[in-house]
Amino acid sequence: MPPWVYDPHSGGIKIPPHLHDGLCQRAGAFARTRPWYPRIQLKLRFKNQFCYVDTIEEGDKRLLPLCRLRHFTPHRWSLALFTYSNERYVPCLFSDGQWEGTLEAALEIGDPFVL
């Protein structure tokens, strides 16, 4: 790929540790508005520029991958959904047709009840 082409699924900025709690709170607030809550809960994991979103069902200790968000700014993320058929994250557009969006917009697309 030529260096002048922007790719929202490469690069990114390391997620500062001071944002972790706020992002978990935002994901929790989103989850509380869904019909599957509290039976299914969202768990966030952070590694460098990635925020991994997993689900955990009541009575089950397994974390099931849902999606991976790539951080650019606190309100600008790219999204990749986890596919169980080949066990990898696949880039995904947001519902507005853009490659980037907010944490809440990504969670809306990865809503485990809708999928």
PDB file of C-alpha atoms in Angstrom:
ATOM      1  CA  MET A   1       0.000   0.000   0.000  1.00  0.00           C
ATOM      2  CA  PRO A   2       1.424   3.413  -0.922  1.00  0.00           C
ATOM      3  CA  PRO A   3       2.491   5.474   2.114  1.00  0.00           C
ATOM      4  CA  TRP A   4       0.027   8.300   1.324  1.00  0.00           C
ATOM      5  CA  VAL A   5      -3.063   6.099   1.573  1.00  0.00           C
ATOM      6  CA  TYR A   6      -4.809   6.321   4.942  1.00  0.00           C
ATOM      7  CA  ASP A   7      -5.700   2.952   6.459  1.00  0.00           C
ATOM      8  CA  PRO A   8      -7.902   3.036   9.581  1.00  0.00           C
ATOM      9  CA  HIS A   9      -6.906  -0.557  10.329  1.00  0.00           C
ATOM     10  CA  SER A  10      -3.245   0.108  10.863  1.00  0.00           C
ATOM     11  CA  GLY A  11      -1.409   2.295  13.314  1.00  0.00           C
ATOM     12  CA  GLY A  12      -3.312   3.941  16.087  1.00  0.00           C
ATOM     13  CA  ILE A  13      -2.314   5.498  19.379  1.00  0.00           C
ATOM     14  CA  LYS A  14      -1.644   3.602  22.599  1.00  0.00           C
ATOM     15  CA  ILE A  15      -4.630   3.932  24.923  1.00  0.00           C
ATOM     16  CA  PRO A  16      -3.443   5.886  27.972  1.00  0.00           C
ATOM     17  CA  PRO A  17      -4.074   4.014  31.248  1.00  0.00           C
ATOM     18  CA  HIS A  18      -5.996   6.978  32.663  1.00  0.00           C
ATOM     19  CA  LEU A  19      -8.704   6.400  29.999  1.00  0.00           C
ATOM     20  CA  HIS A  20      -9.273   2.698  30.861  1.00  0.00           C
ATOM     21  CA  ASP A  21     -11.747   3.263  33.716  1.00  0.00           C
ATOM     22  CA  GLY A  22     -13.754   5.821  31.750  1.00  0.00           C
ATOM     23  CA  LEU A  23     -14.000   3.511  28.744  1.00  0.00           C
ATOM     24  CA  CYS A  24     -15.148   0.630  30.966  1.00  0.00           C
ATOM     25  CA  GLN A  25     -17.784   2.926  32.487  1.00  0.00           C
ATOM     26  CA  ARG A  26     -18.994   3.990  29.035  1.00  0.00           C
ATOM     27  CA  ALA A  27     -19.245   0.342  27.937  1.00  0.00           C
ATOM     28  CA  GLY A  28     -21.095  -0.510  31.163  1.00  0.00           C
ATOM     29  CA  ALA A  29     -23.540   2.356  30.623  1.00  0.00           C
ATOM     30  CA  PHE A  30     -24.185   1.115  27.085  1.00  0.00           C
ATOM     31  CA  ALA A  31     -24.706  -2.470  28.284  1.00  0.00           C
ATOM     32  CA  ARG A  32     -27.253  -1.393  30.918  1.00  0.00           C
ATOM     33  CA  THR A  33     -29.499  -0.056  28.129  1.00  0.00           C
ATOM     34  CA  ARG A  34     -29.659  -3.437  26.360  1.00  0.00           C
ATOM     35  CA  PRO A  35     -32.247  -6.215  26.837  1.00  0.00           C
ATOM     36  CA  TRP A  36     -29.542  -8.855  27.413  1.00  0.00           C
ATOM     37  CA  TYR A  37     -28.082  -7.064  30.445  1.00  0.00           C
ATOM     38  CA  PRO A  38     -27.299  -8.258  33.180  1.00  0.00           C
ATOM     39  CA  ARG A  39     -27.393 -11.853  31.898  1.00  0.00           C
ATOM     40  CA  ILE A  40     -24.613 -10.940  29.443  1.00  0.00           C
ATOM     41  CA  GLN A  41     -21.974  -8.381  30.368  1.00  0.00           C
ATOM     42  CA  LEU A  42     -19.208  -6.664  28.436  1.00  0.00           C
ATOM     43  CA  LYS A  43     -15.581  -6.883  29.544  1.00  0.00           C
ATOM     44  CA  LEU A  44     -12.882  -4.638  28.100  1.00  0.00           C
ATOM     45  CA  ARG A  45      -9.189  -5.501  27.804  1.00  0.00           C
ATOM     46  CA  PHE A  46      -6.498  -3.060  26.726  1.00  0.00           C
ATOM     47  CA  LYS A  47      -3.258  -3.720  24.895  1.00  0.00           C
ATOM     48  CA  ASN A  48      -1.343  -0.849  23.292  1.00  0.00           C
ATOM     49  CA  GLN A  49      -3.673   0.814  20.739  1.00  0.00           C
ATOM     50  CA  PHE A  50      -6.334  -1.912  21.023  1.00  0.00           C
ATOM     51  CA  CYS A  51      -9.409  -2.239  23.180  1.00  0.00           C
ATOM     52  CA  TYR A  52     -10.722  -5.805  23.058  1.00  0.00           C
ATOM     53  CA  VAL A  53     -14.411  -6.212  23.897  1.00  0.00           C
ATOM     54  CA  ASP A  54     -15.495  -9.605  25.192  1.00  0.00           C
ATOM     55  CA  THR A  55     -18.805 -10.893  26.495  1.00  0.00           C
ATOM     56  CA  ILE A  56     -19.359 -13.051  29.525  1.00  0.00           C
ATOM     57  CA  GLU A  57     -22.641 -14.798  30.211  1.00  0.00           C
ATOM     58  CA  GLU A  58     -24.037 -15.234  33.700  1.00  0.00           C
ATOM     59  CA  GLY A  59     -22.943 -18.577  35.172  1.00  0.00           C
ATOM     60  CA  ASP A  60     -20.215 -19.063  32.554  1.00  0.00           C
ATOM     61  CA  LYS A  61     -16.613 -18.066  33.211  1.00  0.00           C
ATOM     62  CA  ARG A  62     -15.563 -18.048  29.537  1.00  0.00           C
ATOM     63  CA  LEU A  63     -14.856 -14.722  27.873  1.00  0.00           C
ATOM     64  CA  LEU A  64     -16.153 -14.738  24.311  1.00  0.00           C
ATOM     65  CA  PRO A  65     -14.484 -12.258  21.931  1.00  0.00           C
ATOM     66  CA  LEU A  66     -16.850  -9.760  20.319  1.00  0.00           C
ATOM     67  CA  CYS A  67     -14.742  -7.060  18.659  1.00  0.00           C
ATOM     68  CA  ARG A  68     -11.489  -5.130  18.671  1.00  0.00           C
ATOM     69  CA  LEU A  69     -11.320  -1.357  18.586  1.00  0.00           C
ATOM     70  CA  ARG A  70      -8.260   0.545  17.386  1.00  0.00           C
ATOM     71  CA  HIS A  71      -7.722   3.845  19.226  1.00  0.00           C
ATOM     72  CA  PHE A  72      -7.015   7.112  17.442  1.00  0.00           C
ATOM     73  CA  THR A  73      -8.665   9.566  19.873  1.00  0.00           C
ATOM     74  CA  PRO A  74     -11.148   8.995  22.735  1.00  0.00           C
ATOM     75  CA  HIS A  75     -13.998   9.521  20.242  1.00  0.00           C
ATOM     76  CA  ARG A  76     -12.394   8.072  17.112  1.00  0.00           C
ATOM     77  CA  TRP A  77     -11.951   4.300  16.794  1.00  0.00           C
ATOM     78  CA  SER A  78     -11.840   1.756  13.991  1.00  0.00           C
ATOM     79  CA  LEU A  79     -13.680  -1.529  14.419  1.00  0.00           C
ATOM     80  CA  ALA A  80     -12.954  -5.182  13.669  1.00  0.00           C
ATOM     81  CA  LEU A  81     -15.493  -7.879  14.556  1.00  0.00           C
ATOM     82  CA  PHE A  82     -14.343 -11.284  15.772  1.00  0.00           C
ATOM     83  CA  THR A  83     -15.299 -14.089  13.402  1.00  0.00           C
ATOM     84  CA  TYR A  84     -15.564 -17.517  14.954  1.00  0.00           C
ATOM     85  CA  SER A  85     -15.332 -19.258  11.572  1.00  0.00           C
ATOM     86  CA  ASN A  86     -11.653 -18.368  11.223  1.00  0.00           C
ATOM     87  CA  GLU A  87     -10.960 -16.995  14.714  1.00  0.00           C
ATOM     88  CA  ARG A  88      -9.683 -13.584  13.727  1.00  0.00           C
ATOM     89  CA  TYR A  89     -10.767  -9.954  13.764  1.00  0.00           C
ATOM     90  CA  VAL A  90     -12.159  -8.661  10.468  1.00  0.00           C
ATOM     91  CA  PRO A  91     -12.425  -4.913   9.681  1.00  0.00           C
ATOM     92  CA  CYS A  92     -15.971  -3.573   9.740  1.00  0.00           C
ATOM     93  CA  LEU A  93     -17.667  -0.326   8.736  1.00  0.00           C
ATOM     94  CA  PHE A  94     -19.758   1.654  11.192  1.00  0.00           C
ATOM     95  CA  SER A  95     -23.490   1.962  10.551  1.00  0.00           C
ATOM     96  CA  ASP A  96     -22.988   5.409   8.980  1.00  0.00           C
ATOM     97  CA  GLY A  97     -20.688   3.888   6.329  1.00  0.00           C
ATOM     98  CA  GLN A  98     -17.512   5.335   7.850  1.00  0.00           C
ATOM     99  CA  TRP A  99     -14.408   3.411   8.892  1.00  0.00           C
ATOM    100  CA  GLU A 100     -14.206   5.285  12.189  1.00  0.00           C
ATOM    101  CA  GLY A 101     -16.653   6.054  14.952  1.00  0.00           C
ATOM    102  CA  THR A 102     -17.237   6.216  18.695  1.00  0.00           C
ATOM    103  CA  LEU A 103     -16.978   3.464  21.272  1.00  0.00           C
ATOM    104  CA  GLU A 104     -20.764   3.397  21.654  1.00  0.00           C
ATOM    105  CA  ALA A 105     -21.315   3.156  17.876  1.00  0.00           C
ATOM    106  CA  ALA A 106     -18.918   0.195  17.763  1.00  0.00           C
ATOM    107  CA  LEU A 107     -20.729  -1.522  20.633  1.00  0.00           C
ATOM    108  CA  GLU A 108     -24.028  -0.955  18.828  1.00  0.00           C
ATOM    109  CA  ILE A 109     -22.672  -2.828  15.783  1.00  0.00           C
ATOM    110  CA  GLY A 110     -21.200  -5.605  17.901  1.00  0.00           C
ATOM    111  CA  ASP A 111     -24.362  -5.940  20.018  1.00  0.00           C
ATOM    112  CA  PRO A 112     -24.356  -9.649  20.931  1.00  0.00           C
ATOM    113  CA  PHE A 113     -28.150  -9.758  21.013  1.00  0.00           C
ATOM    114  CA  VAL A 114     -28.417  -8.458  17.438  1.00  0.00           C
ATOM    115  CA  LEU A 115     -25.681 -10.688  16.036  1.00  0.00           C
TER     116      LEU A 115
END
